[in-house]
Amino acid sequence: MGPIWPSYYGNCRALLFVLDASDPTQLSASCAHLLALLSAEQLAEASVLILFNKTDLPCYMSVEEMKSLMRLPDIVACAKQNITTMEISAREGTGLAGVLHWLQDTHRASS
Ligand SMILES: Nc1nc2c(ncn2[C@@H]2O[C@H](COP(=O)(O)OP(=O)(O)OP(=O)(O)O)[C@@H](O)[C@H]2O)c(=O)[nH]1
Ligand SMILES: [Mg+2]
């Protein structure tokens, strides 16, 4: 889907980027997509929420290890955008209240 994402950049104020925390083999590809999004001129003003999803599943790598592997602290420090990270399970609903709060706060701040 990556190639068609730019057609949705216009007027985007809140960006939710979902990573599969149960599958670290996708990490480098996800990271490349994330960096492309963060460097897009049209998304410079957007607030970004990075979601590590599927945290209900067992994984040989912890979310902290994945963040470190993708150098997320450096990405956050260098990005123009305000970036927040959360751990969720869409299946079990874990962490989804936090996502809704973030959306409310982001909407309030930008209107
Ligand atoms: N266990 C679990 N499954 C989830 C969660 N969120 C989505 N799914 C399931 O993940 C499946 C879709 O997988 P995705 O990773 O979104 O899509 P995909 O990459 O094309 O599929 P995979 O090859 O299975 O990774 C669906 O069956 C969803 O029900 C979650 O938080 N926990
Ligand atoms: Mg997947």
CSV table of C-alpha atoms and ligand atoms in Angstrom, one decimal:
chain,number,residue,atom,x,y,z
A,1,MET,CA,0.0,0.0,0.0
A,2,GLY,CA,3.0,2.3,0.5
A,3,PRO,CA,3.0,3.7,-3.0
A,4,ILE,CA,-0.5,5.2,-2.7
A,5,TRP,CA,0.0,6.7,0.8
A,6,PRO,CA,1.0,10.1,-0.6
A,7,SER,CA,-2.5,10.6,-2.0
A,8,TYR,CA,-3.7,10.9,1.6
A,9,TYR,CA,-1.1,13.4,2.8
A,10,GLY,CA,-3.1,16.5,2.1
A,11,ASN,CA,-4.7,18.1,5.2
A,12,CYS,CA,-3.5,15.2,7.4
A,13,ARG,CA,-3.1,16.5,11.0
A,14,ALA,CA,-2.8,13.2,12.8
A,15,LEU,CA,-0.9,10.2,11.6
A,16,LEU,CA,-1.2,6.8,13.1
A,17,PHE,CA,1.6,4.5,12.1
A,18,VAL,CA,1.0,0.8,13.1
A,19,LEU,CA,3.9,-1.6,13.4
A,20,ASP,CA,3.5,-5.3,14.0
A,21,ALA,CA,5.3,-5.9,17.3
A,22,SER,CA,4.9,-9.7,16.8
A,23,ASP,CA,7.0,-9.8,13.7
A,24,PRO,CA,10.5,-8.1,14.0
A,25,THR,CA,11.4,-9.3,10.5
A,26,GLN,CA,9.3,-6.5,9.1
A,27,LEU,CA,11.0,-3.9,11.2
A,28,SER,CA,13.5,-2.5,8.6
A,29,ALA,CA,10.8,-2.2,5.9
A,30,SER,CA,8.4,-0.5,8.4
A,31,CYS,CA,11.2,1.8,9.4
A,32,ALA,CA,11.9,2.8,5.8
A,33,HIS,CA,8.2,3.6,5.4
A,34,LEU,CA,8.2,5.6,8.6
A,35,LEU,CA,11.2,7.7,7.5
A,36,ALA,CA,9.6,8.4,4.2
A,37,LEU,CA,6.4,9.7,5.9
A,38,LEU,CA,8.4,11.8,8.4
A,39,SER,CA,10.3,13.5,5.6
A,40,ALA,CA,7.2,14.3,3.5
A,41,GLU,CA,6.7,18.1,3.2
A,42,GLN,CA,2.9,17.8,3.4
A,43,LEU,CA,3.2,15.9,6.8
A,44,ALA,CA,5.6,18.3,8.4
A,45,GLU,CA,2.8,19.7,10.6
A,46,ALA,CA,1.2,16.4,11.5
A,47,SER,CA,1.3,14.8,14.9
A,48,VAL,CA,2.5,11.3,14.7
A,49,LEU,CA,1.5,8.3,16.9
A,50,ILE,CA,3.5,5.2,16.4
A,51,LEU,CA,1.6,2.1,17.6
A,52,PHE,CA,3.3,-1.2,18.3
A,53,ASN,CA,0.4,-3.5,17.7
A,54,LYS,CA,-0.2,-7.2,18.5
A,55,THR,CA,1.5,-7.0,21.9
A,56,ASP,CA,-0.7,-9.9,23.0
A,57,LEU,CA,1.4,-12.3,20.9
A,58,PRO,CA,4.6,-13.8,22.2
A,59,CYS,CA,7.7,-12.5,20.4
A,60,TYR,CA,11.4,-13.2,20.6
A,61,MET,CA,12.1,-9.5,20.8
A,62,SER,CA,10.7,-7.0,23.2
A,63,VAL,CA,9.2,-3.7,22.1
A,64,GLU,CA,12.1,-1.9,23.8
A,65,GLU,CA,14.6,-4.0,21.7
A,66,MET,CA,12.7,-3.1,18.5
A,67,LYS,CA,12.7,0.6,19.3
A,68,SER,CA,16.4,0.4,19.9
A,69,LEU,CA,17.0,-1.6,16.7
A,70,MET,CA,15.2,0.9,14.6
A,71,ARG,CA,16.9,3.8,16.5
A,72,LEU,CA,13.6,5.2,17.4
A,73,PRO,CA,14.9,7.7,19.9
A,74,ASP,CA,17.1,9.2,17.2
A,75,ILE,CA,14.2,9.3,14.8
A,76,VAL,CA,12.0,11.1,17.3
A,77,ALA,CA,14.8,13.6,18.2
A,78,CYS,CA,15.4,14.5,14.5
A,79,ALA,CA,11.8,14.5,13.2
A,80,LYS,CA,10.0,17.8,12.6
A,81,GLN,CA,6.8,16.2,13.9
A,82,ASN,CA,5.7,15.7,17.5
A,83,ILE,CA,5.9,11.9,17.9
A,84,THR,CA,4.3,9.7,20.5
A,85,THR,CA,4.7,5.9,20.9
A,86,MET,CA,2.3,3.5,22.4
A,87,GLU,CA,2.0,-0.3,22.8
A,88,ILE,CA,-1.4,-1.8,21.9
A,89,SER,CA,-3.3,-4.9,21.1
A,90,ALA,CA,-6.1,-4.2,18.6
A,91,ARG,CA,-7.4,-7.7,19.2
A,92,GLU,CA,-7.7,-7.4,23.0
A,93,GLY,CA,-8.3,-3.6,23.1
A,94,THR,CA,-5.3,-3.0,25.3
A,95,GLY,CA,-4.1,0.6,25.0
A,96,LEU,CA,-6.9,1.7,22.7
A,97,ALA,CA,-8.2,4.2,25.3
A,98,GLY,CA,-4.8,5.9,25.2
A,99,VAL,CA,-5.1,6.1,21.4
A,100,LEU,CA,-8.5,7.8,21.6
A,101,HIS,CA,-7.2,10.3,24.1
A,102,TRP,CA,-4.3,11.1,21.9
A,103,LEU,CA,-6.7,11.7,18.9
A,104,GLN,CA,-8.9,13.9,21.1
A,105,ASP,CA,-5.9,15.9,22.3
A,106,THR,CA,-4.4,16.2,18.9
A,107,HIS,CA,-7.7,17.3,17.4
A,108,ARG,CA,-8.2,19.9,20.2
A,109,ALA,CA,-4.7,21.3,19.7
A,110,SER,CA,-5.0,21.7,16.0
A,111,SER,CA,-8.5,23.3,15.9
B,1,LIG,N1,-3.1,-11.3,17.9
B,1,LIG,C1,-3.4,-10.2,17.3
B,1,LIG,N2,-3.8,-10.2,16.0
B,1,LIG,C2,-4.1,-9.0,15.5
B,1,LIG,C3,-4.0,-7.8,16.2
B,1,LIG,N3,-4.4,-6.8,15.3
B,1,LIG,C4,-4.7,-7.4,14.2
B,1,LIG,N4,-4.5,-8.7,14.2
B,1,LIG,C5,-4.8,-9.7,13.2
B,1,LIG,O1,-3.8,-9.6,12.2
B,1,LIG,C6,-4.3,-10.1,11.0
B,1,LIG,C7,-3.9,-9.1,9.9
B,1,LIG,O2,-2.5,-9.1,9.9
B,1,LIG,P1,-1.7,-7.8,9.5
B,1,LIG,O3,-0.3,-8.0,10.1
B,1,LIG,O4,-2.5,-6.6,9.8
B,1,LIG,O5,-1.7,-8.0,8.0
B,1,LIG,P2,-0.6,-8.8,7.1
B,1,LIG,O6,0.7,-8.2,7.5
B,1,LIG,O7,-1.1,-8.7,5.7
B,1,LIG,O8,-0.7,-10.3,7.6
B,1,LIG,P3,0.3,-11.2,8.4
B,1,LIG,O9,1.1,-11.9,7.3
B,1,LIG,O10,-0.6,-12.2,9.2
B,1,LIG,O11,1.1,-10.4,9.3
B,1,LIG,C8,-5.8,-10.2,11.2
B,1,LIG,O12,-6.1,-11.5,11.3
B,1,LIG,C9,-6.1,-9.5,12.5
B,1,LIG,O13,-7.2,-10.0,13.2
B,1,LIG,C10,-3.6,-7.8,17.5
B,1,LIG,O14,-3.5,-6.8,18.2
B,1,LIG,N5,-3.3,-9.0,18.1
B,2,MG,MG,1.5,-8.4,9.3
